[in-house]
């Protein structure tokens, strides 16, 4: 975040109380009611979660222990048997919801489709049988690389139904990135589409899958299932590739949900960290089901009559938890939209809200900032009066964007639910109960019941005051990640050792800096590690550096985030070249393309600057802090005494 954003957040003092009409009908109606819930959960977290698990979910067999905590490894609802696909589908069929819309889908070229709970159930069962016919068994991992079409949700639910963990890879990732993830997960099957519509282009998904699998690149993959979406010409490898519609047609719709152990792997989702390779974040079944169910219900105050829309892509955790599992477990109507706002259709979000009468809308600050730029005449030309709650996620929201969202989109009538959470946390951790907690623009406010959050120093001591500290969680929660796939050591060192455990107290380290104000409100300030956020998408600086260095011309690369008004941060790369290459605009273009090929379009550097040398400490560590200053066009701040060669700095600045 830029300095000015941080300053404007620090100075933000406004308080917005929940509208009385909203509070009156909400699940939790006042600060007092929230505090009662919070205190109850804190006094006996296991009883709190067990009561909810019993009330809110269907179990094939009850657990015998609520929490088995052998730090840093947690098991929730031990020996319980459950299936999240059953909770999202089957159990609604015996109620009036059977013919309620489960998924409303709006396609990018203007096509649309609605699936009732009964119809979605049928499709999921058929597809589950299709996968079984291809030899997919309980425990086998399945890669999903899809556009935002109903089949993506169907595939996820079908995997969950037969106990085959899914690993969804965002369709914007390149063949290389896809390959790495499929290899790590040892996927047996890949589900994809011929192509996907994205910002007036078609992305060649199947072609990327072919590239990822070429030369036996992912030996574990036996079959590829292809949805026909764009109808472009693609290669179908005989014996390996099958059309979704061919197999779906003949498949039986009878497929009982497999009773899964609470702690059976539900999915792996890769996310970036400080080091080079993405981590496979592991989520299991029972606790994740409960946690996404409760946070969806209470924080979005979700009612049976609501049309609920989360604009995320299913390739991210927000799509998993808040398009598919949380809403459907609650029997909600979840809207899925294939498009993204773009200059050729700048009002598309407002059209969708008007068309379907959306009541709850959940999006990201980067999208809100884009809309601000596009102008308020666009939302003002649409009827947005159906909206009753607005959510935000992905990065700190600057108060200006918050106030615009509140005023222009919410007409000052809708509570704003700023949700702080992560891929690793499974669901919302800090966010206002919309009928209870007065909001402050830029603050995610107070933790969910059962979440013991704090801001501490490196010794684990709570810190107060404006300088803040590290955001930590001090007690396990049902939605937490259970492991890093295939790498328990990395799980331990990444999340549980930054702040050393003491006297049996473990600290989950979120990687975010934060401060807590006098009202106990949390203000998340952004990452404290080498993770940058481009339009709310997490990228490791090391990942981008490795991609650059894999190009023959690059000797060394250092990547930092540069503050950007719309994207939050953009990628700024400093590059030193191998002796026989010289700087040129052509080379800059080539390097940008190379990064896109290695990782995907989200990682395309905004700027590349060639330099003779990078600023390093005497022990050879690149001083990114200085590069961040230079990228931002600021004075180089703070201590530079550890710099090995001070002239490097002058040269770099000279180029600024
Ligand atoms: C859900 C998601 C996680 C990182 C997290 C933060 C940042 C997310 C907020 C936020 C301030 C928020 N998962 N972040 N939400 N910062 N306020 N409401 O985004 O794994 O992709 O990213 O995103 O830095 O650590 S994620």
XYZ file of C-alpha atoms and ligand atoms in Angstrom:
682
model
C 0.000 0.000 0.000
C 1.172 3.490 -0.653
C 2.130 5.780 2.159
C -0.763 8.109 1.415
C -3.240 5.220 1.643
C -1.828 4.168 4.995
C -2.051 7.733 6.230
C -5.613 8.163 5.108
C -6.539 4.904 6.841
C -4.807 5.971 10.035
C -6.735 9.212 10.045
C -10.047 7.558 9.318
C -12.370 8.144 12.269
C -15.883 7.881 10.819
C -18.274 5.336 12.308
C -21.228 3.909 10.369
C -23.899 2.191 12.460
C -25.906 -0.660 10.950
C -29.218 0.691 9.614
C -32.033 -0.020 12.104
C -34.157 -1.795 9.449
C -31.239 -4.089 8.763
C -30.497 -4.875 12.399
C -34.110 -5.652 13.228
C -34.226 -8.638 10.902
C -30.598 -9.769 11.237
C -29.377 -12.987 12.879
C -27.229 -10.926 15.248
C -28.783 -7.554 16.078
C -26.473 -5.675 18.360
C -22.951 -5.372 19.683
C -24.213 -6.993 22.868
C -25.499 -10.048 20.984
C -22.222 -10.294 19.057
C -20.233 -10.083 22.274
C -22.380 -12.748 23.891
C -21.639 -15.075 20.977
C -17.983 -14.156 20.988
C -17.602 -14.695 24.729
C -19.474 -17.973 24.603
C -17.150 -19.250 21.870
C -14.093 -18.051 23.741
C -15.126 -19.680 27.000
C -15.608 -23.071 25.373
C -14.732 -23.154 21.684
C -15.255 -26.873 21.345
C -18.768 -26.740 22.728
C -19.552 -23.679 20.599
C -18.496 -25.366 17.347
C -20.031 -28.722 18.282
C -23.440 -27.156 18.890
C -23.349 -25.442 15.516
C -22.080 -28.564 13.744
C -25.026 -30.467 15.121
C -27.631 -27.782 14.373
C -26.465 -26.671 10.957
C -25.013 -29.704 9.170
C -26.103 -33.241 8.351
C -23.734 -35.983 9.505
C -23.750 -39.666 8.536
C -22.075 -40.380 11.830
C -21.384 -38.109 14.762
C -17.802 -37.332 15.808
C -16.376 -38.524 19.079
C -13.866 -35.720 19.732
C -14.508 -32.126 18.672
C -10.880 -31.021 18.475
C -7.667 -32.977 18.569
C -4.933 -30.324 18.727
C -1.386 -31.575 18.509
C 0.246 -28.327 17.579
C 0.545 -27.309 14.913
C -1.661 -30.114 13.605
C -5.393 -29.970 14.220
C -8.194 -32.441 13.645
C -11.808 -31.350 13.936
C -14.834 -33.578 14.554
C -12.684 -36.676 14.803
C -14.335 -39.825 13.433
C -17.342 -37.870 12.230
C -18.660 -38.935 8.813
C -19.957 -36.269 6.482
C -20.088 -35.260 2.815
C -20.090 -31.598 1.811
C -21.793 -32.357 -1.514
C -24.628 -33.966 0.475
C -24.869 -30.856 2.654
C -24.834 -28.600 -0.402
C -27.383 -30.621 -2.389
C -29.194 -33.721 -1.177
C -30.453 -32.347 2.083
C -32.206 -29.460 0.328
C -34.126 -31.831 -1.939
C -36.376 -32.977 0.881
C -37.457 -29.366 1.501
C -39.195 -26.682 -0.551
C -35.759 -25.720 -1.845
C -35.831 -28.657 -4.242
C -37.048 -26.355 -7.019
C -35.289 -23.227 -5.778
C -32.510 -21.803 -7.947
C -29.185 -23.043 -6.602
C -26.992 -21.543 -9.312
C -27.871 -18.662 -11.565
C -25.259 -18.339 -14.241
C -24.745 -15.365 -16.537
C -22.423 -16.160 -19.443
C -20.066 -13.692 -21.022
C -21.535 -13.583 -24.531
C -24.979 -13.064 -22.985
C -26.167 -16.636 -22.592
C -27.510 -17.705 -19.224
C -28.653 -20.736 -17.287
C -30.380 -21.455 -14.012
C -30.013 -24.737 -12.166
C -32.409 -25.615 -9.369
C -31.179 -27.700 -6.475
C -32.781 -30.772 -8.063
C -31.152 -30.070 -11.425
C -27.760 -29.324 -9.929
C -27.942 -32.499 -7.873
C -28.696 -34.512 -10.990
C -25.801 -33.014 -12.962
C -23.400 -33.550 -10.076
C -24.448 -37.190 -9.655
C -24.082 -37.864 -13.366
C -20.709 -36.239 -13.511
C -19.556 -38.114 -10.407
C -20.451 -41.338 -12.199
C -18.617 -40.166 -15.305
C -15.463 -39.701 -13.264
C -15.903 -43.100 -11.642
C -16.169 -44.673 -15.091
C -12.842 -43.116 -15.954
C -11.358 -44.880 -12.961
C -11.311 -41.997 -10.500
C -11.536 -43.343 -6.970
C -11.826 -41.933 -3.478
C -8.554 -40.217 -2.646
C -7.468 -39.603 -6.273
C -6.684 -35.953 -7.026
C -8.466 -34.175 -9.851
C -7.226 -31.000 -11.546
C -9.846 -28.443 -12.595
C -8.816 -25.752 -15.094
C -12.009 -24.105 -16.194
C -13.708 -20.873 -17.131
C -16.495 -19.504 -14.924
C -19.215 -21.842 -16.133
C -21.622 -24.034 -14.125
C -19.565 -27.100 -15.005
C -16.768 -25.755 -12.781
C -19.043 -25.898 -9.729
C -20.522 -29.200 -10.890
C -17.040 -30.692 -11.185
C -16.042 -29.490 -7.701
C -19.202 -30.865 -6.091
C -18.867 -34.150 -7.985
C -15.282 -34.546 -6.745
C -16.434 -33.868 -3.193
C -19.249 -36.361 -3.656
C -16.954 -39.286 -4.466
C -14.152 -38.166 -2.165
C -11.694 -37.249 -4.922
C -9.902 -34.079 -3.735
C -9.943 -31.309 -6.315
C -7.206 -28.895 -7.148
C -8.666 -25.949 -9.027
C -6.126 -23.963 -11.033
C -7.189 -20.463 -12.061
C -7.758 -20.285 -15.834
C -5.417 -17.292 -16.080
C -2.412 -19.397 -15.115
C -0.096 -20.535 -17.892
C 0.623 -24.089 -19.037
C 3.853 -24.047 -17.006
C 2.096 -23.011 -13.810
C -0.642 -25.563 -14.447
C 1.910 -28.286 -14.965
C 3.733 -27.519 -11.694
C 0.464 -27.718 -9.773
C -0.705 -30.927 -11.456
C 2.666 -32.543 -10.794
C 2.691 -31.524 -7.139
C -0.843 -32.855 -6.607
C -0.198 -35.928 -8.835
C -3.567 -35.420 -10.453
C -5.114 -38.437 -12.163
C -7.717 -36.529 -14.176
C -7.888 -32.994 -15.559
C -11.204 -31.265 -16.232
C -11.079 -28.313 -18.616
C -12.909 -26.611 -21.476
C -12.024 -25.975 -25.106
C -11.681 -22.302 -24.214
C -13.013 -19.538 -22.028
C -14.208 -15.996 -22.668
C -12.114 -13.396 -20.920
C -12.154 -9.646 -21.559
C -13.207 -9.850 -25.218
C -10.693 -12.624 -25.868
C -10.830 -16.376 -25.865
C -8.323 -18.102 -23.634
C -7.181 -21.428 -25.097
C -7.585 -23.584 -22.006
C -7.371 -26.954 -23.717
C -4.290 -25.921 -25.641
C -2.623 -25.001 -22.346
C -3.561 -28.377 -20.893
C -2.025 -30.060 -23.963
C 1.162 -28.083 -23.390
C 1.245 -28.944 -19.697
C 0.844 -32.637 -20.465
C 3.175 -32.722 -23.487
C 6.152 -35.121 -23.388
C 4.584 -36.964 -20.490
C 5.036 -33.783 -18.421
C 2.527 -34.943 -15.823
C 2.810 -38.748 -15.765
C -0.019 -39.178 -13.232
C -2.699 -37.792 -15.584
C -4.646 -40.542 -17.332
C -7.629 -38.690 -18.763
C -8.779 -35.218 -19.727
C -12.441 -34.202 -19.745
C -13.336 -31.280 -21.958
C -16.405 -29.056 -21.746
C -17.420 -27.511 -25.038
C -17.742 -23.792 -24.395
C -16.259 -21.705 -27.203
C -16.454 -24.317 -29.984
C -13.027 -23.443 -31.295
C -10.892 -26.027 -33.030
C -8.905 -28.090 -30.541
C -6.864 -31.256 -30.544
C -8.428 -34.305 -28.864
C -5.854 -36.921 -27.942
C -7.362 -40.355 -28.647
C -7.698 -42.508 -25.552
C -6.887 -39.599 -23.235
C -9.326 -36.799 -24.032
C -13.117 -37.035 -23.810
C -15.943 -34.577 -24.319
C -17.912 -33.822 -21.164
C -21.237 -33.898 -23.035
C -20.542 -37.289 -24.623
C -19.940 -39.005 -21.295
C -22.475 -37.003 -19.300
C -25.312 -38.073 -21.596
C -25.171 -41.747 -20.794
C -24.208 -41.427 -17.142
C -26.546 -42.611 -14.402
C -27.971 -39.955 -12.086
C -27.812 -42.303 -9.146
C -24.717 -41.649 -7.095
C -25.060 -41.601 -3.307
C -22.626 -39.277 -1.563
C -19.628 -41.112 -0.140
C -19.468 -40.898 3.661
C -16.169 -39.090 4.196
C -14.179 -38.838 7.353
C -14.271 -35.280 8.744
C -10.543 -35.047 8.207
C -10.457 -36.512 4.697
C -8.856 -34.187 2.173
C -11.492 -32.044 0.437
C -9.246 -29.941 -1.755
C -5.808 -28.560 -2.399
C -5.468 -24.955 -3.503
C -2.110 -23.498 -4.455
C -1.115 -20.114 -3.154
C 1.988 -17.972 -3.266
C 4.327 -17.440 -0.375
C 7.739 -15.906 0.297
C 9.676 -18.643 -1.445
C 9.684 -19.766 -5.059
C 7.200 -22.591 -5.429
C 3.515 -22.183 -4.584
C 2.219 -24.098 -1.600
C -0.608 -26.594 -1.827
C -2.918 -25.470 0.949
C -4.807 -28.463 2.331
C -8.429 -28.224 3.450
C -10.431 -31.097 4.872
C -14.122 -31.844 4.921
C -16.055 -31.413 8.184
C -14.460 -28.316 9.678
C -14.335 -26.496 6.345
C -18.014 -27.277 5.708
C -19.010 -25.882 9.095
C -16.776 -22.833 8.931
C -17.807 -21.694 5.448
C -21.452 -22.418 6.300
C -21.462 -20.272 9.455
C -19.465 -17.359 8.081
C -21.673 -17.192 4.973
C -24.839 -17.298 7.019
C -23.935 -14.794 9.712
C -21.622 -12.322 8.001
C -23.756 -12.008 4.882
C -26.921 -12.349 6.966
C -28.037 -14.772 4.297
C -31.767 -15.430 4.059
C -33.654 -17.920 1.917
C -35.098 -15.183 -0.256
C -31.734 -13.645 -1.142
C -30.038 -13.613 -4.495
C -26.393 -13.682 -3.545
C -23.499 -12.773 -5.851
C -19.797 -13.155 -5.256
C -17.748 -11.902 -8.220
C -14.621 -13.982 -7.535
C -13.328 -16.692 -9.847
C -13.671 -20.288 -8.630
C -9.914 -20.566 -9.160
C -9.397 -18.638 -5.913
C -10.384 -19.522 -2.374
C -13.131 -16.886 -2.417
C -14.809 -18.767 -5.248
C -14.498 -22.083 -3.404
C -15.839 -20.858 -0.065
C -18.252 -18.122 -1.131
C -19.583 -19.069 -4.558
C -19.836 -22.811 -4.115
C -19.595 -24.394 -0.667
C -20.762 -21.752 1.839
C -23.811 -20.515 -0.091
C -24.984 -23.944 -1.300
C -24.578 -25.511 2.135
C -27.002 -22.798 3.273
C -29.434 -23.548 0.446
C -28.884 -20.121 -1.070
C -29.230 -18.894 -4.633
C -25.653 -18.254 -5.747
C -25.025 -16.232 -8.863
C -22.030 -16.981 -11.035
C -20.866 -14.527 -13.697
C -18.424 -15.356 -16.470
C -17.499 -11.779 -17.347
C -15.223 -9.201 -15.798
C -15.585 -5.428 -16.023
C -13.718 -4.080 -19.023
C -13.774 -0.956 -21.165
C -16.012 -2.573 -23.795
C -18.690 -3.288 -21.172
C -18.009 -1.038 -18.186
C -21.475 -1.327 -16.680
C -21.724 -5.113 -16.823
C -21.796 -5.644 -13.042
C -24.653 -3.191 -12.578
C -26.564 -4.816 -15.442
C -26.291 -8.178 -13.703
C -27.458 -6.749 -10.366
C -30.460 -5.147 -12.025
C -31.292 -8.171 -14.174
C -31.377 -10.646 -11.292
C -32.319 -8.359 -8.410
C -29.131 -9.179 -6.510
C -29.488 -8.603 -2.754
C -26.003 -9.421 -1.507
C -22.970 -8.384 -3.518
C -19.400 -9.394 -2.660
C -16.441 -8.019 -4.625
C -12.873 -6.705 -4.289
C -11.373 -3.231 -3.711
C -9.531 -3.404 -7.032
C -12.879 -3.830 -8.811
C -14.392 -0.960 -6.827
C -11.479 1.313 -7.755
C -11.943 0.355 -11.404
C -15.623 1.354 -11.193
C -14.748 4.668 -9.592
C -12.563 5.410 -12.615
C -15.263 4.363 -15.052
C -17.619 6.878 -13.504
C -20.662 6.914 -11.274
C -23.034 7.564 -14.163
C -22.854 3.827 -14.948
C -24.238 2.466 -11.662
C -26.574 5.447 -11.428
C -28.180 4.457 -14.718
C -29.213 1.091 -13.235
C -31.729 0.098 -10.592
C -29.617 -1.192 -7.720
C -32.349 -0.918 -5.100
C -32.442 -4.696 -4.550
C -29.040 -4.545 -2.815
C -29.096 -4.875 0.954
C -25.530 -5.849 1.839
C -22.128 -5.185 0.248
C -18.985 -7.187 0.907
C -15.324 -6.652 0.114
C -12.279 -8.929 0.153
C -8.755 -9.346 -1.120
C -6.785 -6.415 0.186
C -7.150 -3.448 2.482
C -9.840 -1.132 1.145
C -8.926 2.526 1.087
C -11.514 4.707 2.848
C -12.232 6.655 -0.354
C -13.247 3.464 -2.158
C -15.206 2.295 0.902
C -17.198 5.527 1.042
C -17.874 5.447 -2.713
C -19.079 1.847 -2.457
C -21.316 2.770 0.467
C -22.723 5.885 -1.163
C -22.935 5.134 -4.877
C -23.602 1.387 -4.887
C -25.271 0.955 -1.506
C -27.167 4.237 -1.533
C -26.083 4.598 2.133
C -28.523 1.825 2.981
C -26.316 -1.270 2.890
C -23.863 -2.367 5.575
C -20.358 -2.896 4.201
C -18.805 -6.174 5.271
C -15.031 -5.938 4.903
C -13.805 -9.516 5.262
C -10.205 -10.243 6.198
C -9.180 -13.832 5.573
C -6.856 -15.998 3.469
C -6.629 -19.149 1.369
C -5.215 -20.745 4.491
C -8.021 -19.720 6.838
C -10.737 -21.332 4.694
C -13.238 -18.613 5.545
C -13.726 -15.119 6.966
C -11.759 -14.395 10.123
C -12.233 -10.717 10.870
C -15.343 -8.960 9.584
C -18.331 -7.045 10.942
C -21.600 -8.791 11.725
C -23.686 -6.549 9.466
C -26.614 -6.043 11.841
C -24.456 -5.552 14.891
C -21.060 -3.965 14.430
C -20.661 -0.285 13.531
C -18.141 -0.070 10.707
C -15.138 2.174 10.139
C -13.996 2.583 6.522
C -10.776 0.599 6.063
C -11.172 -1.674 9.075
C -12.327 -5.301 8.909
C -13.503 -4.605 12.495
C -13.760 -7.554 14.903
C -13.066 -11.296 14.776
C -15.614 -14.017 14.168
C -16.706 -15.957 17.278
C -14.147 -18.662 18.005
C -11.342 -16.657 16.402
C -8.756 -15.418 18.876
C -6.931 -12.802 16.836
C -4.211 -10.510 18.099
C -1.467 -8.153 16.998
C 1.903 -9.097 18.456
C 5.653 -8.550 18.188
C 8.112 -11.284 17.214
C 8.138 -12.576 20.789
C 4.383 -12.983 20.780
C 3.744 -10.031 23.077
C 0.628 -8.009 22.245
C 1.456 -4.590 20.862
C -0.734 -1.557 20.949
C -0.269 1.755 19.238
C -0.180 2.988 15.720
C 2.984 1.255 14.530
C 1.229 -2.117 14.846
C 2.719 -5.580 14.568
C 2.018 -9.044 13.214
C -1.500 -10.382 12.863
C -1.782 -13.788 14.533
C -4.477 -16.292 15.499
C -4.059 -17.934 18.871
C -6.482 -20.845 18.794
C -7.292 -23.397 16.072
C -10.550 -22.971 14.145
C -12.538 -25.470 12.047
C -11.751 -23.869 8.666
C -7.980 -23.651 9.122
C -5.588 -25.264 6.671
C -4.423 -28.646 7.897
C -1.107 -28.880 6.084
C 0.914 -27.937 3.044
C 0.351 -30.753 0.593
C 3.167 -33.269 0.898
C 5.252 -30.908 3.010
C 4.453 -30.811 6.744
C 7.795 -29.141 7.480
C 6.895 -26.234 5.257
C 3.519 -26.020 6.977
C 5.213 -25.805 10.334
C 7.889 -23.314 9.355
C 5.681 -21.026 7.252
C 2.807 -20.641 9.642
C 3.801 -21.669 13.153
C 7.427 -20.782 13.751
C 7.768 -17.118 12.825
C 6.615 -16.407 16.311
C 8.038 -19.065 18.572
C 5.495 -21.031 20.572
C 5.794 -20.536 24.304
C 4.149 -22.264 27.251
C 2.079 -24.352 24.851
C 0.714 -21.213 23.141
C 1.050 -21.425 19.360
C 0.696 -18.436 17.052
C -0.672 -18.819 13.522
C 1.314 -16.261 11.514
C -0.818 -14.759 8.766
C 1.949 -12.807 7.014
C 0.019 -9.555 7.441
C 0.844 -6.468 9.423
C -1.999 -4.967 11.431
C -2.907 -2.725 14.317
C -5.702 -2.821 16.816
C -7.409 0.402 17.853
C -8.907 1.487 21.158
C -12.239 -0.166 20.278
C -10.597 -3.508 19.538
C -11.016 -3.013 15.780
C -8.389 -4.564 13.514
C -6.779 -2.557 10.731
C -4.925 -4.841 8.326
C -2.062 -2.943 6.705
C -0.861 -5.500 4.137
C 1.752 -8.214 3.767
C 4.942 -8.173 5.762
C 6.609 -10.841 3.616
C 7.685 -10.947 -0.022
C 4.157 -11.405 -1.257
C 2.622 -8.745 -3.444
C -0.992 -8.243 -4.305
C -1.829 -7.377 -7.896
C -5.542 -6.671 -8.206
C -5.959 -8.684 -5.034
C -4.135 -11.702 -6.502
C -1.339 -13.053 -4.394
C 2.038 -13.414 -6.078
C 5.408 -14.214 -4.591
C 8.194 -11.872 -5.705
C 10.451 -14.950 -5.887
C 8.082 -16.655 -8.312
C 8.320 -13.735 -10.727
C 12.082 -13.485 -10.221
C 12.542 -17.191 -10.999
C 10.497 -16.737 -14.165
C 12.672 -13.811 -15.264
C 15.933 -15.568 -14.486
C 14.853 -18.579 -16.553
C 15.212 -16.349 -19.636
C 18.688 -16.655 -21.220
C 19.320 -12.899 -21.182
C 18.722 -12.392 -17.462
C 21.525 -12.676 -14.943
C 19.656 -11.517 -11.894
C 16.242 -10.085 -11.101
C 14.593 -8.371 -8.156
C 10.864 -7.825 -8.109
C 8.900 -5.441 -5.922
C 5.376 -4.085 -5.752
C 4.809 -0.534 -6.937
C 1.753 1.257 -5.552
C -1.003 1.459 -8.151
C -4.233 3.376 -7.831
C -6.425 0.668 -9.302
C -4.561 -2.614 -8.900
C -3.232 -1.877 -5.418
C 0.210 -2.895 -6.569
C 1.827 -3.484 -9.933
C 4.924 -5.538 -10.616
C 8.190 -3.633 -10.951
C 11.215 -5.711 -11.948
C 14.861 -4.709 -11.757
C 16.958 -6.839 -14.068
C 20.677 -7.277 -14.697
C 21.602 -8.798 -18.044
C 24.070 -11.446 -19.093
C 27.194 -9.938 -20.697
C 26.258 -10.554 -24.317
C 22.821 -8.903 -24.081
C 22.071 -5.213 -24.076
C 19.000 -3.338 -22.893
C 16.277 -2.570 -25.442
C 12.526 -2.071 -25.632
C 12.263 -5.277 -27.617
C 13.925 -7.169 -24.813
C 11.551 -5.613 -22.271
C 8.608 -6.875 -24.311
C 10.165 -10.266 -24.669
C 10.768 -10.556 -20.929
C 7.198 -9.530 -20.137
C 5.914 -12.178 -22.521
C 8.260 -14.696 -20.980
C 6.809 -14.115 -17.494
C 3.290 -14.471 -18.891
C 4.313 -17.775 -20.413
C 5.918 -19.019 -17.207
C 3.208 -17.944 -14.748
C 0.269 -16.296 -16.491
C -1.074 -12.894 -17.424
C -1.630 -11.861 -13.798
C 2.147 -11.861 -13.295
C 3.010 -9.618 -16.271
C 5.456 -6.977 -15.016
C 4.165 -3.445 -15.412
C 7.699 -2.118 -15.621
C 11.119 -3.617 -16.163
C 14.217 -1.561 -15.477
C 17.654 -2.727 -16.555
C 20.505 -2.020 -14.187
C 24.193 -2.893 -13.913
C 23.832 -4.059 -10.340
C 21.261 -4.574 -7.603
C 21.565 -3.055 -4.138
C 22.723 -5.796 -1.793
C 23.789 -6.216 1.769
C 27.285 -7.374 2.551
C 25.917 -10.892 2.983
C 24.447 -10.704 -0.515
C 20.745 -10.174 0.247
C 18.920 -7.957 -2.192
C 17.592 -4.926 -0.337
C 14.040 -4.912 -1.647
C 13.049 -2.169 0.731
C 15.248 0.259 -1.208
C 13.962 -0.999 -4.527
C 10.387 -0.454 -3.361
C 11.243 3.183 -2.643
C 12.843 3.579 -6.052
C 9.942 1.910 -7.857
C 7.515 4.233 -6.100
C 9.617 7.230 -7.095
C 10.200 8.058 -3.437
C 13.259 9.099 -1.550
C 15.123 6.058 -0.318
C 14.086 5.918 3.323
C 15.622 4.343 6.384
C 18.948 2.778 7.090
C 21.230 2.105 4.134
C 24.335 1.354 6.187
C 24.231 -2.352 5.386
C 24.448 -1.610 1.670
C 27.592 -3.036 0.159
C 28.089 -0.580 -2.683
C 26.381 2.764 -2.251
C 27.015 3.881 -5.814
C 24.497 1.275 -7.021
C 21.770 3.287 -5.419
C 22.732 6.506 -7.149
C 22.759 4.784 -10.517
C 19.341 3.211 -9.934
C 17.890 6.510 -8.877
C 19.419 8.183 -11.878
C 17.224 5.993 -14.020
C 14.061 6.930 -12.086
C -9.464 -14.181 0.571
C -8.089 -13.900 0.010
C -4.875 -13.305 1.457
C -4.248 -11.960 1.728
C -4.237 -11.587 3.181
C -4.208 -10.070 3.119
C -5.088 -9.768 1.934
C -7.560 -10.278 2.031
C -8.344 -8.542 3.081
C -6.938 -8.415 2.998
C -7.031 -6.424 4.148
C -9.077 -7.496 3.739
N -7.198 -14.916 0.103
N -6.491 -9.508 2.324
N -8.687 -9.701 2.467
N -6.293 -7.364 3.536
N -8.372 -6.466 4.256
N -10.410 -7.528 3.838
O -7.849 -12.840 -0.484
O -4.990 -16.011 0.152
O -5.636 -14.818 -1.850
O -4.984 -13.558 0.067
O -5.012 -10.924 1.097
O -2.912 -9.623 2.855
O -3.117 -12.142 3.828
S -5.671 -14.881 -0.427
